[in-house]
Amino acid sequence: MLYLAQVQRKGFLGKAGIRLLARQKSEDTWALVPGEDIVFLTEPSSLTDGFLVLIELSPTRQIVKIQEAVPWILDLVQQYLSKGFSPAFLQQEAERVEHWRQSLTLQSQDLARRTIELEARREQIQELEEQLKQQKRTLELLAAQLQARGNSAS
């Protein structure tokens, strides 16, 4: 697992250590490491006190790789901060996305309601058509009966 860390020359029992500051959760997501989590160096190191490094730890918390963090930090500055991607901007964008999501949900619900109303109206129109057809047949039968009576009376 990858960590952003700071070199501490005076660690436990005089050993040099590396204080873990943040850990990578996914490719673009990091989380702060709570408290004072220190990994002690097993070999002497020429790293300067306070120096920021990226370290990769094995599952048993052994240091697999140490590299300077400055290029990584400069890359972050270039990718995000030079384009105005501040935490406040990202929060505003997240709020806008949430607002859009809520708006789309409301529109979808309204569309579903209208679809149900249209289906109910269509069914009512079909019922009226059937009633009109039935009334037309009844009227045609009555007209035929009247005409038959009129013909038989003459």
Coordinates of C-alpha atoms in Angstrom, one line a residue:
M1 CA 0.0 0.0 0.0
L2 CA 1.3 3.5 -0.9
Y3 CA 1.7 6.2 1.8
L4 CA 2.7 9.8 1.9
A5 CA 5.1 10.1 4.8
Q6 CA 7.6 12.4 6.6
V7 CA 11.0 11.3 7.7
Q8 CA 11.7 11.6 11.5
R9 CA 15.3 11.2 12.4
K10 CA 14.6 10.7 16.1
G11 CA 12.2 7.9 16.5
F12 CA 11.6 5.3 19.2
L13 CA 14.8 4.4 21.1
G14 CA 16.8 6.7 18.8
K15 CA 15.9 4.8 15.7
A16 CA 15.0 6.8 12.5
G17 CA 11.4 6.4 11.5
I18 CA 8.9 7.5 8.9
R19 CA 5.6 9.0 10.1
L20 CA 2.7 8.0 7.9
L21 CA 0.6 11.0 6.9
A22 CA -1.8 9.7 4.3
R23 CA -2.6 6.5 2.5
Q24 CA -3.8 5.7 -1.0
K25 CA -7.3 4.2 -0.9
S26 CA -7.7 4.0 -4.7
E27 CA -6.0 5.5 -7.7
D28 CA -7.4 9.0 -7.1
T29 CA -8.4 8.8 -3.4
W30 CA -6.3 9.3 -0.4
A31 CA -7.2 9.3 3.4
L32 CA -5.3 10.9 6.3
V33 CA -3.7 8.5 8.6
P34 CA -5.0 9.1 12.1
G35 CA -2.7 9.6 15.0
E36 CA 1.1 9.1 15.1
D37 CA 1.7 6.0 12.9
I38 CA 5.4 5.5 12.5
V39 CA 7.3 2.8 10.6
F40 CA 10.9 2.4 11.8
L41 CA 13.8 2.0 9.4
T42 CA 15.7 -1.2 9.7
E43 CA 18.7 0.1 7.8
P44 CA 20.6 3.4 8.1
S45 CA 19.3 6.1 5.8
S46 CA 20.6 9.4 4.6
L47 CA 17.1 10.9 4.4
T48 CA 16.8 14.3 5.9
D49 CA 14.5 15.0 8.9
G50 CA 11.2 16.4 7.8
F51 CA 11.7 15.2 4.2
L52 CA 8.4 14.1 2.5
V53 CA 8.5 10.7 0.8
L54 CA 6.2 8.2 -0.8
I55 CA 6.6 4.7 0.7
E56 CA 5.1 1.4 -0.3
L57 CA 4.5 -1.0 2.6
S58 CA 4.0 -4.7 2.4
P59 CA 1.0 -6.2 4.2
T60 CA 3.4 -7.0 7.1
R61 CA 4.3 -3.2 7.3
Q62 CA 7.8 -3.7 5.9
I63 CA 9.1 -0.9 3.7
V64 CA 9.1 -2.2 0.1
K65 CA 10.0 1.1 -1.7
I66 CA 10.9 4.7 -0.7
Q67 CA 10.9 7.5 -3.2
E68 CA 11.0 11.3 -3.0
A69 CA 7.5 12.9 -2.9
V70 CA 8.4 16.2 -4.5
P71 CA 7.8 15.1 -8.1
W72 CA 4.5 13.5 -7.1
I73 CA 3.4 16.7 -5.2
L74 CA 4.4 18.9 -8.1
D75 CA 2.4 16.7 -10.5
L76 CA -0.7 17.2 -8.2
V77 CA -0.2 20.9 -8.2
Q78 CA 0.1 20.9 -12.0
Q79 CA -2.9 18.6 -12.5
Y80 CA -5.3 20.1 -10.0
L81 CA -4.3 23.3 -8.3
S82 CA -3.1 25.1 -11.5
K83 CA -6.5 24.5 -13.0
G84 CA -8.5 25.8 -10.0
F85 CA -9.5 22.4 -8.6
S86 CA -9.5 23.6 -5.0
P87 CA -11.4 21.7 -2.3
A88 CA -14.0 24.5 -2.4
F89 CA -14.4 24.2 -6.1
L90 CA -14.7 20.4 -5.9
Q91 CA -17.3 20.8 -3.1
Q92 CA -19.3 23.2 -5.3
E93 CA -19.2 20.8 -8.2
A94 CA -20.3 17.9 -6.0
E95 CA -23.3 20.0 -4.8
R96 CA -24.1 20.9 -8.4
V97 CA -24.1 17.2 -9.4
E98 CA -26.3 16.4 -6.4
H99 CA -28.7 19.2 -7.4
W100 CA -28.8 17.9 -11.0
R101 CA -29.4 14.3 -9.7
Q102 CA -32.3 15.5 -7.5
S103 CA -33.7 17.5 -10.4
L104 CA -33.5 14.5 -12.8
T105 CA -35.2 12.3 -10.2
L106 CA -38.0 14.8 -9.9
Q107 CA -38.4 15.0 -13.6
S108 CA -38.4 11.3 -13.9
Q109 CA -41.1 11.0 -11.3
D110 CA -43.1 13.7 -13.0
L111 CA -42.8 11.9 -16.3
A112 CA -43.8 8.6 -14.8
R113 CA -46.9 10.3 -13.2
R114 CA -47.8 11.8 -16.5
T115 CA -47.4 8.5 -18.3
I116 CA -49.8 6.9 -15.8
E117 CA -52.3 9.7 -16.3
L118 CA -52.1 9.4 -20.1
E119 CA -52.6 5.6 -19.8
A120 CA -55.7 6.2 -17.6
R121 CA -57.1 8.7 -20.1
R122 CA -56.4 6.4 -23.0
E123 CA -58.4 3.6 -21.2
Q124 CA -61.2 6.1 -20.5
I125 CA -61.3 7.0 -24.2
Q126 CA -61.4 3.4 -25.2
E127 CA -64.3 2.8 -22.8
L128 CA -66.2 5.8 -24.2
E129 CA -65.5 4.5 -27.8
E130 CA -67.0 1.1 -26.8
Q131 CA -70.0 2.8 -25.2
L132 CA -70.6 5.0 -28.3
K133 CA -70.3 1.9 -30.5
Q134 CA -72.8 0.1 -28.4
Q135 CA -75.2 3.1 -28.4
K136 CA -74.8 3.4 -32.2
R137 CA -75.7 -0.3 -32.6
T138 CA -78.7 0.2 -30.3
L139 CA -79.8 3.3 -32.3
E140 CA -79.4 1.5 -35.6
L141 CA -81.5 -1.4 -34.2
L142 CA -84.2 1.1 -33.0
A143 CA -84.1 2.9 -36.4
A144 CA -84.4 -0.5 -38.2
Q145 CA -87.4 -1.5 -36.0
L146 CA -89.1 1.9 -36.5
Q147 CA -88.5 1.6 -40.2
A148 CA -89.9 -1.9 -40.2
R149 CA -93.0 -0.7 -38.3
G150 CA -93.4 2.1 -40.7
N151 CA -93.2 -0.2 -43.7
S152 CA -95.6 -2.7 -42.1
A153 CA -98.1 0.0 -41.2
S154 CA -98.3 1.2 -44.8

